[in-house]
Short mmCIF file of C-alpha atoms and ligand atoms in Angstrom, two decimals:
data_model
loop_
_atom_site.label_atom_id
_atom_site.label_comp_id
_atom_site.label_asym_id
_atom_site.label_seq_id
_atom_site.Cartn_x
_atom_site.Cartn_y
_atom_site.Cartn_z
CA MET Q 263 -1.57 -16.45 -16.25
CA GLU Q 264 -1.14 -18.87 -13.38
CA SER Q 265 -3.81 -19.43 -10.80
CA PHE Q 266 -3.51 -20.47 -7.17
CA GLU Q 267 -4.81 -23.89 -8.28
CA ASP Q 268 -1.78 -24.30 -10.56
CA LEU Q 269 0.63 -23.84 -7.67
CA GLY Q 270 -0.20 -27.08 -5.90
CA LEU Q 271 -2.07 -25.66 -2.91
CA SER Q 272 -4.63 -27.72 -0.99
CA GLU Q 273 -8.39 -27.29 -1.25
CA ASP Q 274 -8.57 -25.86 2.25
CA VAL Q 275 -6.01 -23.17 1.51
CA LEU Q 276 -7.68 -22.39 -1.83
CA LYS Q 277 -10.94 -21.88 0.02
CA THR Q 278 -9.26 -19.52 2.48
CA LEU Q 279 -7.76 -17.51 -0.37
CA LYS Q 280 -11.16 -17.25 -1.99
CA ARG Q 281 -12.63 -16.03 1.27
CA LYS Q 282 -9.88 -13.46 1.61
CA GLY Q 283 -10.65 -12.25 -1.88
CA TYR Q 284 -7.25 -12.98 -3.41
CA GLU Q 285 -7.99 -13.67 -7.03
CA GLU Q 286 -4.65 -14.77 -8.33
CA PRO Q 287 -1.12 -15.18 -7.08
CA THR Q 288 1.27 -12.25 -7.28
CA PRO Q 289 4.47 -12.78 -9.33
CA ILE Q 290 6.62 -13.59 -6.28
CA GLN Q 291 3.99 -16.10 -5.11
CA VAL Q 292 4.00 -17.81 -8.52
CA LYS Q 293 7.77 -18.21 -8.26
CA THR Q 294 8.24 -19.27 -4.65
CA ILE Q 295 5.18 -21.35 -3.72
CA PRO Q 296 5.94 -24.35 -5.99
CA VAL Q 297 9.66 -24.34 -5.07
CA ILE Q 298 8.94 -24.31 -1.33
CA LEU Q 299 6.20 -26.92 -1.68
CA ALA Q 300 8.55 -29.20 -3.63
CA GLY Q 301 10.41 -29.54 -0.37
CA LYS Q 302 13.98 -29.57 -1.61
CA LYS Q 303 15.78 -26.30 -2.01
CA ASP Q 304 16.23 -23.24 0.13
CA VAL Q 305 14.97 -20.00 -1.38
CA VAL Q 306 16.36 -16.50 -1.80
CA GLY Q 307 13.49 -14.29 -2.95
CA GLN Q 308 13.89 -10.75 -4.14
CA ALA Q 309 10.69 -8.91 -3.32
CA GLN Q 310 9.60 -5.62 -1.85
CA THR Q 311 7.05 -5.26 0.86
CA GLY Q 312 3.62 -5.07 -0.68
CA THR Q 313 4.30 -7.66 -3.35
CA GLY Q 314 2.57 -10.42 -1.44
CA LYS Q 315 5.77 -11.94 -0.09
CA THR Q 316 4.25 -12.91 3.24
CA ALA Q 317 1.80 -15.23 1.55
CA ALA Q 318 4.62 -16.33 -0.79
CA PHE Q 319 6.32 -18.07 2.12
CA GLY Q 320 3.31 -18.28 4.47
CA LEU Q 321 1.10 -20.39 2.22
CA PRO Q 322 3.57 -23.19 1.46
CA ILE Q 323 4.79 -23.27 5.07
CA ILE Q 324 1.21 -23.68 6.29
CA GLU Q 325 0.79 -26.54 3.85
CA LEU Q 326 3.97 -28.24 5.03
CA LEU Q 327 3.58 -27.88 8.79
CA GLN Q 328 2.15 -30.72 10.86
CA GLU Q 329 -0.63 -30.39 13.39
CA ASN Q 330 -0.21 -31.42 17.02
CA VAL Q 331 3.55 -31.09 17.10
CA LYS Q 332 4.95 -30.28 20.48
CA HIS Q 333 7.71 -27.89 19.45
CA VAL Q 334 8.22 -24.75 17.39
CA GLN Q 335 8.19 -25.71 13.71
CA ALA Q 336 8.92 -22.44 11.96
CA LEU Q 337 10.56 -19.14 12.83
CA VAL Q 338 10.09 -15.97 10.83
CA LEU Q 339 12.56 -13.17 11.61
CA THR Q 340 11.50 -9.62 10.81
CA PRO Q 341 13.37 -6.35 11.35
CA THR Q 342 10.58 -4.53 13.18
CA ARG Q 343 7.80 -5.29 15.58
CA GLU Q 344 5.23 -3.77 13.24
CA LEU Q 345 6.24 -6.20 10.57
CA ALA Q 346 6.27 -9.08 13.08
CA ILE Q 347 2.66 -8.33 14.02
CA GLN Q 348 1.63 -7.85 10.41
CA VAL Q 349 3.26 -11.09 9.26
CA ALA Q 350 1.80 -13.06 12.17
CA GLU Q 351 -1.66 -11.72 11.33
CA GLU Q 352 -1.34 -12.50 7.65
CA VAL Q 353 -0.06 -16.05 8.30
CA ASN Q 354 -2.85 -16.59 10.83
CA SER Q 355 -5.44 -15.44 8.34
CA LEU Q 356 -4.11 -17.88 5.75
CA LYS Q 357 -4.01 -21.02 7.89
CA GLY Q 358 -7.65 -21.95 7.25
CA LYS Q 359 -8.83 -24.96 9.23
CA LYS Q 360 -5.35 -26.15 10.03
CA ARG Q 361 -4.75 -26.15 13.77
CA LEU Q 362 -1.58 -24.14 13.99
CA SER Q 363 -0.66 -21.46 16.44
CA VAL Q 364 1.16 -18.41 15.16
CA VAL Q 365 2.57 -15.92 17.64
CA PRO Q 366 4.46 -12.64 17.25
CA ILE Q 367 7.30 -12.14 19.71
CA TYR Q 368 8.93 -8.75 19.83
CA GLY Q 369 10.73 -6.33 22.05
CA GLY Q 370 8.51 -3.97 23.97
CA GLN Q 371 5.81 -6.54 24.64
CA SER Q 372 5.66 -8.07 28.08
CA ILE Q 373 7.97 -11.02 28.27
CA ASP Q 374 5.62 -12.83 30.67
CA MET Q 375 2.87 -12.84 28.10
CA GLN Q 376 5.29 -14.23 25.56
CA LEU Q 377 6.47 -16.88 28.01
CA ARG Q 378 2.89 -17.99 28.59
CA SER Q 379 2.19 -18.42 24.91
CA LEU Q 380 5.50 -20.13 24.29
CA LYS Q 381 4.77 -22.55 27.13
CA LYS Q 382 1.39 -23.42 25.69
CA GLY Q 383 3.13 -24.57 22.53
CA VAL Q 384 3.52 -22.56 19.39
CA ASP Q 385 3.97 -23.75 15.81
CA VAL Q 386 5.13 -20.55 14.15
CA VAL Q 387 7.04 -17.80 15.92
CA VAL Q 388 7.33 -14.46 14.15
CA GLY Q 389 9.84 -12.27 15.90
CA THR Q 390 12.43 -9.57 15.92
CA PRO Q 391 16.04 -10.77 16.29
CA GLY Q 392 16.81 -9.10 19.64
CA ARG Q 393 13.86 -10.59 21.47
CA ILE Q 394 14.35 -13.99 19.90
CA ILE Q 395 17.94 -14.02 21.20
CA ASP Q 396 16.61 -13.07 24.66
CA HIS Q 397 14.32 -16.08 24.64
CA LEU Q 398 17.07 -18.36 23.33
CA ASN Q 399 19.33 -17.22 26.18
CA ARG Q 400 16.58 -17.84 28.73
CA ARG Q 401 15.94 -21.20 27.06
CA THR Q 402 12.31 -20.32 26.77
CA LEU Q 403 12.49 -20.79 23.01
CA LYS Q 404 14.21 -23.71 21.37
CA LEU Q 405 14.99 -23.82 17.69
CA GLY Q 406 16.70 -27.19 17.60
CA ALA Q 407 13.75 -28.86 15.90
CA ILE Q 408 12.44 -26.17 13.58
CA SER Q 409 11.82 -27.16 9.99
CA TYR Q 410 11.66 -23.67 8.49
CA LEU Q 411 13.46 -20.41 9.04
CA VAL Q 412 12.37 -17.30 7.16
CA LEU Q 413 14.37 -14.08 7.05
CA ASP Q 414 11.95 -11.37 6.06
CA GLU Q 415 13.31 -8.06 4.79
CA ALA Q 416 16.85 -9.32 5.28
CA ASP Q 417 18.38 -6.11 3.92
CA GLU Q 418 16.50 -4.09 6.52
CA MET Q 419 17.80 -6.35 9.27
CA LEU Q 420 21.30 -5.75 7.91
CA ASN Q 421 20.75 -1.98 7.74
CA MET Q 422 19.45 -1.90 11.27
CA GLY Q 423 22.49 -3.65 12.62
CA PHE Q 424 20.79 -6.95 13.45
CA ILE Q 425 23.07 -9.05 11.34
CA ASP Q 426 25.05 -10.61 14.18
CA GLU Q 427 21.86 -11.61 15.93
CA VAL Q 428 20.55 -13.08 12.68
CA LYS Q 429 23.73 -15.10 12.23
CA GLU Q 430 23.58 -16.31 15.80
CA ILE Q 431 19.98 -17.42 15.38
CA MET Q 432 20.76 -19.18 12.10
CA GLU Q 433 23.60 -21.04 13.76
CA SER Q 434 21.61 -22.13 16.78
CA ALA Q 435 18.68 -23.46 14.75
CA ASN Q 436 18.26 -27.01 13.54
CA PRO Q 437 20.93 -27.64 10.86
CA GLU Q 438 18.38 -29.66 8.88
CA LYS Q 439 15.98 -26.73 8.55
CA ARG Q 440 15.09 -25.12 5.26
CA THR Q 441 15.78 -21.41 5.01
CA MET Q 442 13.93 -18.80 3.00
CA LEU Q 443 15.47 -15.39 2.72
CA PHE Q 444 13.46 -12.45 1.38
CA SER Q 445 14.99 -9.11 0.65
CA ALA Q 446 14.16 -6.11 -1.50
CA THR Q 447 17.77 -5.59 -2.41
CA MET Q 448 20.60 -8.10 -2.54
CA PRO Q 449 23.73 -6.47 -1.14
CA THR Q 450 26.82 -8.67 -1.04
CA GLU Q 451 26.52 -9.10 2.73
CA ILE Q 452 23.14 -10.75 2.25
CA MET Q 453 24.43 -13.06 -0.44
CA ARG Q 454 27.34 -13.94 1.86
CA ILE Q 455 24.87 -14.99 4.54
CA ALA Q 456 23.02 -17.10 2.01
CA GLU Q 457 26.29 -18.75 0.95
CA LYS Q 458 27.48 -19.40 4.47
CA TYR Q 459 24.32 -20.35 6.33
CA MET Q 460 21.98 -21.74 3.73
CA ARG Q 461 21.92 -25.03 1.89
CA ALA Q 462 21.49 -25.33 -1.88
CA TYR Q 463 19.22 -22.46 -2.74
CA GLU Q 464 17.38 -21.02 -5.67
CA VAL Q 465 17.31 -17.28 -6.28
CA LEU Q 466 13.85 -16.16 -7.29
CA GLY Q 467 13.19 -12.63 -8.38
CA VAL Q 468 10.47 -10.81 -10.12
CA GLN Q 469 11.51 -9.58 -13.54
CA LYS Q 470 11.22 -5.88 -13.83
CA GLY Q 471 10.05 -4.92 -17.26
CA ALA Q 472 10.78 -1.47 -18.60
CA LEU Q 473 8.22 0.84 -17.11
CA THR Q 474 6.80 3.56 -19.23
CA VAL Q 475 4.13 5.91 -18.10
CA SER Q 476 1.79 7.65 -20.49
CA GLN Q 477 1.12 11.34 -20.47
CA THR Q 478 -1.52 10.97 -17.81
CA ASP Q 479 -1.76 13.64 -15.16
CA GLN Q 480 -0.97 11.84 -11.91
CA ILE Q 481 -2.19 13.02 -8.56
CA TYR Q 482 -2.29 11.53 -5.12
CA PHE Q 483 -4.39 12.44 -2.11
CA GLU Q 484 -3.54 11.58 1.44
CA VAL Q 485 -6.62 10.21 3.09
CA SER Q 486 -7.38 7.89 5.95
CA LEU Q 487 -8.77 4.49 5.13
CA SER Q 488 -12.21 5.31 6.47
CA ASP Q 489 -12.49 8.49 4.39
CA LYS Q 490 -11.55 6.96 1.07
CA PHE Q 491 -15.12 6.45 -0.02
CA GLU Q 492 -16.15 10.03 0.74
CA ALA Q 493 -13.05 11.25 -1.11
CA LEU Q 494 -14.05 9.15 -4.10
CA CYS Q 495 -17.53 10.70 -4.16
CA ARG Q 496 -16.11 14.21 -4.07
CA ILE Q 497 -13.77 13.51 -6.94
CA ILE Q 498 -16.53 12.03 -9.08
CA ASP Q 499 -18.78 14.99 -8.28
CA MET Q 500 -16.14 17.52 -9.28
CA GLU Q 501 -16.18 16.16 -12.82
CA ALA Q 502 -18.73 17.14 -15.42
CA ALA Q 503 -18.52 13.78 -17.15
CA PHE Q 504 -16.67 11.30 -15.03
CA TYR Q 505 -15.98 8.08 -16.90
CA GLY Q 506 -13.57 5.98 -15.02
CA LEU Q 507 -12.21 2.83 -13.49
CA VAL Q 508 -11.80 2.52 -9.75
CA PHE Q 509 -9.26 -0.10 -8.72
CA CYS Q 510 -9.62 -2.08 -5.52
CA ARG Q 511 -7.35 -4.72 -4.11
CA THR Q 512 -9.81 -7.53 -3.59
CA LYS Q 513 -13.14 -8.48 -5.09
CA ILE Q 514 -14.80 -8.00 -1.74
CA ASP Q 515 -13.58 -4.40 -1.69
CA ALA Q 516 -14.70 -3.90 -5.29
CA GLU Q 517 -18.21 -5.17 -4.46
CA THR Q 518 -18.42 -3.02 -1.35
CA VAL Q 519 -17.30 0.18 -3.06
CA ALA Q 520 -19.63 -0.39 -6.03
CA ASN Q 521 -22.59 -1.07 -3.74
CA HIS Q 522 -21.94 2.04 -1.70
CA LEU Q 523 -21.73 4.10 -4.88
CA ILE Q 524 -25.02 2.67 -6.11
CA ASP Q 525 -26.63 3.41 -2.72
CA ARG Q 526 -25.50 6.99 -3.06
CA GLY Q 527 -27.12 7.28 -6.46
CA TYR Q 528 -24.22 6.78 -8.82
CA ASP Q 529 -24.31 4.63 -11.92
CA ALA Q 530 -21.70 2.10 -10.96
CA ASP Q 531 -21.00 -1.61 -11.05
CA ALA Q 532 -18.28 -4.00 -9.92
CA LEU Q 533 -16.15 -6.19 -12.13
CA HIS Q 534 -14.23 -9.03 -10.53
CA GLY Q 535 -13.06 -12.54 -11.08
CA ASP Q 536 -16.11 -14.23 -9.54
CA LEU Q 537 -18.46 -13.19 -12.33
CA SER Q 538 -19.46 -15.54 -15.10
CA GLN Q 539 -18.40 -14.67 -18.61
CA SER Q 540 -21.90 -13.50 -19.50
CA GLN Q 541 -22.24 -11.33 -16.39
CA ARG Q 542 -18.87 -9.84 -17.16
CA GLU Q 543 -19.83 -9.03 -20.73
CA LYS Q 544 -23.11 -7.53 -19.65
CA ILE Q 545 -21.38 -5.15 -17.24
CA LEU Q 546 -18.68 -4.25 -19.73
CA ASN Q 547 -21.30 -3.48 -22.35
CA LYS Q 548 -23.15 -1.20 -19.98
CA PHE Q 549 -19.90 0.58 -19.27
CA LYS Q 550 -18.98 0.88 -22.94
CA LYS Q 551 -22.42 2.27 -23.76
CA ARG Q 552 -22.03 4.60 -20.79
CA GLN Q 553 -25.16 3.38 -19.07
CA ILE Q 554 -22.84 3.21 -16.12
CA ASN Q 555 -19.93 5.62 -15.85
CA ILE Q 556 -18.06 4.06 -12.94
CA LEU Q 557 -16.59 0.62 -13.04
CA VAL Q 558 -15.05 -0.68 -9.82
CA ALA Q 559 -12.60 -3.44 -10.60
CA THR Q 560 -9.77 -5.59 -9.39
CA ASP Q 561 -6.57 -5.76 -11.43
CA VAL Q 562 -7.37 -9.24 -12.60
CA ALA Q 563 -10.86 -8.40 -13.78
CA ALA Q 564 -9.74 -5.22 -15.52
CA ARG Q 565 -7.13 -7.05 -17.52
CA GLY Q 566 -7.89 -7.13 -21.20
CA ILE Q 567 -10.82 -4.74 -21.22
CA ASP Q 568 -10.52 -2.40 -24.13
CA VAL Q 569 -12.30 0.70 -22.98
CA HIS Q 570 -10.87 3.94 -24.22
CA ASP Q 571 -11.43 7.57 -23.45
CA LEU Q 572 -11.50 7.12 -19.71
CA THR Q 573 -11.39 10.44 -17.94
CA HIS Q 574 -10.09 8.86 -14.74
CA VAL Q 575 -8.34 5.90 -13.28
CA ILE Q 576 -8.63 5.85 -9.52
CA ASN Q 577 -6.40 3.76 -7.33
CA PHE Q 578 -8.78 3.34 -4.43
CA ALA Q 579 -6.11 1.04 -3.07
CA LEU Q 580 -2.44 1.20 -3.99
CA PRO Q 581 -1.46 -1.41 -6.54
CA GLN Q 582 0.77 -4.29 -5.50
CA ASP Q 583 3.81 -3.08 -7.41
CA PRO Q 584 5.09 -0.36 -9.76
CA GLU Q 585 4.34 -2.50 -12.80
CA SER Q 586 0.66 -2.69 -12.02
CA TYR Q 587 0.56 1.02 -11.22
CA VAL Q 588 1.85 1.74 -14.71
CA HIS Q 589 -0.54 -0.79 -16.18
CA ARG Q 590 -3.54 0.64 -14.36
CA ILE Q 591 -2.93 4.25 -15.24
CA GLY Q 592 -2.03 3.36 -18.81
CA ARG Q 593 -5.76 2.97 -19.34
CA THR Q 594 -6.31 6.64 -19.27
CA GLY Q 595 -4.69 9.38 -21.30
CA ARG Q 596 -4.57 7.12 -24.32
CA ALA Q 597 -4.32 8.27 -27.92
CA GLY Q 598 -3.36 11.80 -27.06
CA LYS Q 599 -6.39 12.24 -24.82
CA GLU Q 600 -5.89 13.87 -21.46
CA GLY Q 601 -6.60 11.63 -18.53
CA THR Q 602 -6.16 11.81 -14.79
CA ALA Q 603 -4.86 9.10 -12.54
CA ILE Q 604 -5.72 9.54 -8.90
CA THR Q 605 -4.22 7.53 -6.08
CA PHE Q 606 -5.47 7.44 -2.51
CA VAL Q 607 -2.70 6.99 -0.01
CA THR Q 608 -3.10 6.42 3.69
CA PRO Q 609 -0.20 7.67 5.81
CA GLU Q 610 0.85 4.06 6.38
CA GLU Q 611 1.09 3.51 2.65
CA TYR Q 612 3.21 6.56 2.05
CA ARG Q 613 6.48 4.70 1.81
CA LYS Q 614 5.04 2.33 -0.72
CA LEU Q 615 3.91 5.23 -2.87
CA GLN Q 616 7.44 6.63 -2.79
CA TYR Q 617 8.73 3.30 -3.91
CA ILE Q 618 6.23 3.12 -6.77
CA ARG Q 619 7.04 6.65 -7.77
CA LYS Q 620 10.76 5.95 -7.80
CA SER Q 621 10.57 2.64 -9.62
CA ALA Q 622 8.06 3.82 -12.19
CA LYS Q 623 10.19 6.94 -12.64
CA THR Q 624 7.07 8.96 -12.64
CA ASP Q 625 5.90 12.18 -11.17
CA ILE Q 626 2.88 11.87 -8.93
CA ARG Q 627 1.74 15.21 -7.63
CA ARG Q 628 0.26 15.66 -4.20
CA GLU Q 629 -2.97 17.61 -3.97
CA THR Q 630 -5.46 18.28 -1.25
CA LEU Q 631 -8.94 16.88 -1.48
CA PRO Q 632 -11.64 19.29 -2.60
CA LYS Q 633 -13.65 20.75 0.28
CA VAL Q 634 -17.42 20.26 0.29
CA LYS Q 635 -17.99 23.91 -0.54
CA ASP Q 636 -15.65 23.60 -3.54
CA VAL Q 637 -17.60 20.62 -4.82
CA ILE Q 638 -20.87 22.53 -4.41
CA ARG Q 639 -19.42 25.62 -6.09
CA ILE Q 640 -18.28 23.55 -9.08
CA LYS Q 641 -21.69 21.90 -9.28
CA LYS Q 642 -23.38 25.30 -9.30
CA GLN Q 643 -21.12 26.54 -12.08
CA ARG Q 644 -21.93 23.40 -14.02
CA ILE Q 645 -25.66 23.94 -13.63
CA LYS Q 646 -25.20 27.50 -14.82
CA SER Q 647 -23.28 26.58 -17.91
CA ASP Q 648 -25.68 23.72 -18.69
CA LEU Q 649 -28.61 26.17 -18.45
CA GLU Q 650 -26.86 28.64 -20.74
CA GLU Q 651 -26.22 25.89 -23.23
CA ILE Q 652 -29.89 24.88 -23.24
CA MET Q 653 -30.88 28.48 -23.80
CA SER Q 654 -28.47 28.97 -26.65
CA SER Q 655 -29.56 25.77 -28.39
CA GLY Q 656 -33.21 26.85 -28.38
CA LEU Q 657 -35.98 26.34 -25.84
CA GLN Q 658 -39.04 24.20 -26.37
CA ASP Q 659 -42.35 26.03 -26.56
CA ASN Q 660 -44.15 24.04 -23.88
CA TYR Q 661 -41.52 24.98 -21.31
CA LEU Q 662 -41.68 28.63 -22.29
CA GLU Q 663 -45.40 28.52 -21.78
CA MET Q 664 -45.03 26.97 -18.34
CA SER Q 665 -42.37 29.49 -17.40
CA ARG Q 666 -44.68 32.40 -18.19
CA GLU Q 667 -47.41 30.82 -16.11
CA LEU Q 668 -45.03 30.38 -13.16
CA LEU Q 669 -43.75 33.91 -13.37
CA SER Q 670 -47.12 35.62 -13.47
CA GLY Q 671 -47.80 37.04 -10.06
CA ASN Q 672 -44.42 35.95 -8.61
CA PHE Q 673 -41.03 37.57 -8.26
CA PRO Q 674 -38.80 36.00 -10.93
CA ASP Q 675 -35.81 35.53 -8.57
CA GLU Q 676 -37.99 33.78 -6.00
CA MET Q 677 -39.63 31.56 -8.55
CA LEU Q 678 -36.27 30.61 -10.03
CA ALA Q 679 -34.92 29.86 -6.56
CA ALA Q 680 -37.92 27.62 -5.92
CA LEU Q 681 -37.31 25.82 -9.19
CA LEU Q 682 -33.61 25.28 -8.37
CA GLN Q 683 -34.47 24.02 -4.93
CA TYR Q 684 -36.96 21.62 -6.43
CA ALA Q 685 -34.56 20.29 -9.03
CA PHE Q 686 -31.23 20.30 -7.19
CA HIS Q 687 -32.14 20.10 -3.53
CA GLU Q 688 -30.13 17.00 -2.85
CA GLU Q 689 -27.35 17.67 -5.25
CA LEU Q 690 -26.48 21.02 -3.76
CA ASP Q 691 -26.97 20.07 -0.14
CA GLU Q 692 -23.75 20.23 1.86
CA LYS Q 693 -25.18 17.67 4.23
CA SER Q 694 -25.01 14.97 1.54
CA TYR Q 695 -21.29 14.94 2.20
CA THR Q 696 -19.50 13.84 5.31
CA GLU Q 697 -16.45 15.40 6.86
CA ILE Q 698 -13.03 14.19 5.85
CA GLU Q 699 -10.43 14.15 8.55
CA ASP Q 700 -7.10 15.78 7.70
CA VAL Q 701 -4.36 13.23 7.75
CA LYS Q 702 -0.79 14.10 8.47
CA THR Q 703 0.35 16.08 5.50
CA VAL Q 704 3.92 16.16 4.42
CA ASP Q 705 5.75 18.80 2.48
CA THR Q 706 7.25 17.10 -0.52
CA THR Q 707 8.92 20.12 -2.03
CA GLY Q 708 11.44 21.46 0.44
CA LYS Q 709 14.34 19.91 2.16
CA THR Q 710 14.08 18.17 5.47
CA ARG Q 711 16.63 19.00 8.12
CA LEU Q 712 17.76 16.02 10.10
CA PHE Q 713 19.40 15.68 13.48
CA VAL Q 714 22.12 13.03 13.74
CA ALA Q 715 22.88 11.86 17.25
CA LYS Q 716 26.61 11.54 16.64
CA GLY Q 717 29.33 14.16 16.36
CA LYS Q 718 33.06 14.79 16.34
CA LYS Q 719 33.54 13.01 19.64
CA ASP Q 720 32.26 9.82 17.99
CA GLY Q 721 34.79 10.25 15.20
CA LEU Q 722 32.22 11.56 12.73
CA THR Q 723 33.44 13.89 9.98
CA PRO Q 724 31.44 15.66 7.25
CA ARG Q 725 32.93 13.23 4.71
CA LYS Q 726 31.91 10.20 6.75
CA LEU Q 727 28.40 11.58 7.24
CA VAL Q 728 27.94 12.27 3.52
CA ASP Q 729 29.24 8.83 2.60
CA PHE Q 730 26.94 7.22 5.14
CA ILE Q 731 23.90 9.00 3.73
CA LYS Q 732 24.90 8.28 0.13
CA ASP Q 733 25.14 4.65 1.04
CA LYS Q 734 21.84 4.52 2.94
CA CYS Q 735 19.58 6.26 0.48
CA ASN Q 736 21.28 6.07 -2.85
CA ILE Q 737 21.42 9.80 -3.38
CA ARG Q 738 23.78 12.02 -5.37
CA GLU Q 739 26.23 13.96 -3.25
CA GLU Q 740 25.16 17.39 -4.49
CA LYS Q 741 21.69 16.81 -3.07
CA ILE Q 742 23.03 16.50 0.45
CA LYS Q 743 23.08 20.00 1.91
CA GLY Q 744 23.77 21.80 5.15
CA VAL Q 745 26.20 19.28 6.59
CA GLN Q 746 27.31 20.39 10.06
CA VAL Q 747 29.26 18.10 12.32
CA LEU Q 748 29.33 19.47 15.86
CA GLU Q 749 30.91 18.04 18.99
CA LYS Q 750 28.12 15.73 20.10
CA PHE Q 751 25.70 15.78 17.20
CA SER Q 752 25.34 16.81 13.58
CA PHE Q 753 22.85 18.20 11.09
CA VAL Q 754 22.17 17.52 7.47
CA ALA Q 755 19.44 18.56 5.03
CA LEU Q 756 18.06 16.14 2.46
CA PRO Q 757 15.35 16.26 -0.20
CA PHE Q 758 12.03 15.19 1.26
CA GLN Q 759 11.89 11.73 -0.26
CA GLU Q 760 15.33 10.60 0.86
CA ALA Q 761 14.80 12.13 4.30
CA GLU Q 762 11.61 10.08 4.67
CA VAL Q 763 13.48 6.92 3.78
CA LEU Q 764 16.13 7.63 6.39
CA LEU Q 765 13.66 8.67 9.08
CA ASN Q 766 11.55 5.60 8.54
CA HIS Q 767 14.58 3.48 8.63
CA PHE Q 768 15.85 4.78 11.94
CA LYS Q 769 12.47 5.00 13.55
CA LYS Q 770 12.39 1.26 13.72
CA ASN Q 771 15.31 0.86 16.02
CA LYS Q 772 15.94 -1.34 18.98
CA LYS Q 773 13.86 -0.52 21.97
CA GLY Q 774 15.27 1.90 24.45
CA ARG Q 775 17.75 3.40 22.06
CA TRP Q 776 17.26 6.89 20.79
CA PRO Q 777 17.25 6.68 16.97
CA LEU Q 778 20.46 7.81 15.30
CA ILE Q 779 18.62 10.13 12.95
CA THR Q 780 15.52 12.17 13.74
CA ARG Q 781 13.81 15.21 12.31
CA ALA Q 782 15.67 18.34 13.45
CA LYS Q 783 13.57 20.50 15.74
CA GLU Q 784 13.39 24.16 14.84
CA GLY Q 785 15.14 25.12 18.08
CA ARG Q 786 18.12 23.05 17.18
CA LYS Q 787 18.75 24.96 13.97
CA LYS Q 788 21.98 26.90 14.04
P1 AMP K 1399 3.03 -8.27 1.66
O1 AMP K 1399 3.98 -8.02 0.50
O2 AMP K 1399 3.13 -9.66 2.14
O3 AMP K 1399 3.19 -7.23 2.73
O4 AMP K 1399 1.53 -8.14 1.09
C1 AMP K 1399 0.94 -6.95 0.71
C2 AMP K 1399 -0.57 -7.02 0.76
O5 AMP K 1399 -1.08 -7.75 -0.33
C3 AMP K 1399 -1.14 -7.65 2.01
O6 AMP K 1399 -2.15 -6.81 2.49
C4 AMP K 1399 -1.72 -8.97 1.54
O7 AMP K 1399 -2.87 -9.28 2.29
C5 AMP K 1399 -2.06 -8.69 0.10
N1 AMP K 1399 -1.93 -9.85 -0.80
C6 AMP K 1399 -1.00 -10.82 -0.76
N2 AMP K 1399 -1.19 -11.70 -1.78
C7 AMP K 1399 -2.25 -11.28 -2.47
C8 AMP K 1399 -2.94 -11.75 -3.64
N3 AMP K 1399 -2.52 -12.84 -4.28
N4 AMP K 1399 -4.00 -11.05 -4.07
C9 AMP K 1399 -4.40 -9.92 -3.42
N5 AMP K 1399 -3.81 -9.42 -2.32
C10 AMP K 1399 -2.74 -10.08 -1.85
#
């Protein structure tokens, strides 16, 4: 397994990565970082969002850029403003002590503000194609001296109709620049761009192994980031004998979650890459002996631990890619034993979950989080059945004696209530739980009816519409229902998942333009 140290990064960057809690490079980082650092070839990287691709180009570019340069040194093109902001933030957070200024430039933000920051001097511009062209036309941004050009999510830029802008930008930039193109898919149009506008390049992809998922019951809950911890507590409390692994993305998260669990009275500990071998073994032993029943871990730290019979694997954070999802949940439901894999998904992560689900060819069921009163009800049932079990396996004389003493002169129901209150006061108190806010729920079963802002007058026909949708979301024709092409607009109904893909896709359109496809309003139904 390669480490960040093996990739040729500087001490300063390594320190930053440590501070950020990244334990080891993701597969796309292992592939691209050394090639970019070597300083020769251009790069075509096949990687989805969420695989760490921003750091895959961000880290080596930071290493290669010079300080105190008076012109823009690198341009990153992204299809959407959200991504532009996200990429700028990630690159900023990776730059460490290096004095570089990274600025997102996108449509919708005040141009004056952008002009001010461009005037002050910027090293890395992260922007959407339309706004970058605006600045090029106004001559407020010059790309004649850039050293690096990154196309992020190139296929999305193609899908969103930005390809001419992208070509124009590539042509107007310094011919000596190095180009890095990242794309989840590699349609021929993208490869054509690489051929035409890039210099000698290396294609770097992440090998997809065959993914097989065990018989684990897989569930996901939609929950906001701030409610994840409360959700975790409820799930643990619902179980009579929870014995599970909780996966976090970084070691800092793993520490935090474990500490919160301990504070709340659970037997938990954290396992991450910063521990010494002996600390690691000590914690693993405690877990194996069930002195602790919750182990909060990062993927790296959990690798190679041979603990069986887990009742649960919990993805507190979504894994980086489908492979690690399969790997994580493979730890439960082993050897014919039933296990449950639970994944927490924030609404923002929903698309990534769909991608994991599709790639891992696995069924992940959506459920709603247990309500506090459900958790308490289950706990009460458990107390009842535990008491019955104690009674049936024989009571000890000294307790019987004490019981008789307690009952003399008291009503038995009152005395029993007092005893329960004494023993379970905290456990059965609704106030030990906090409220969980409902996040936007989505119906994953039915079909979603979509409104298409084009009709007969635009030359649209049912055939053209079906072909367009087949092309956009890779769906079989028989799944496309309710096609209606009217004069000015059209309707179509798609299975939930594909509809989400389309809606997400068209949501991120150029400013000021009504998206081509939106969710059909009830009133529009014919
Ligand atoms: P990206 O694919 O660039 O959108 O990255 C997805 C997420 O993974 C971001 O939140 C990054 O901060 C995070 N990330 C990137 N590289 C690593 C790494 N080596 N270890 C842990 N997290 C990472």
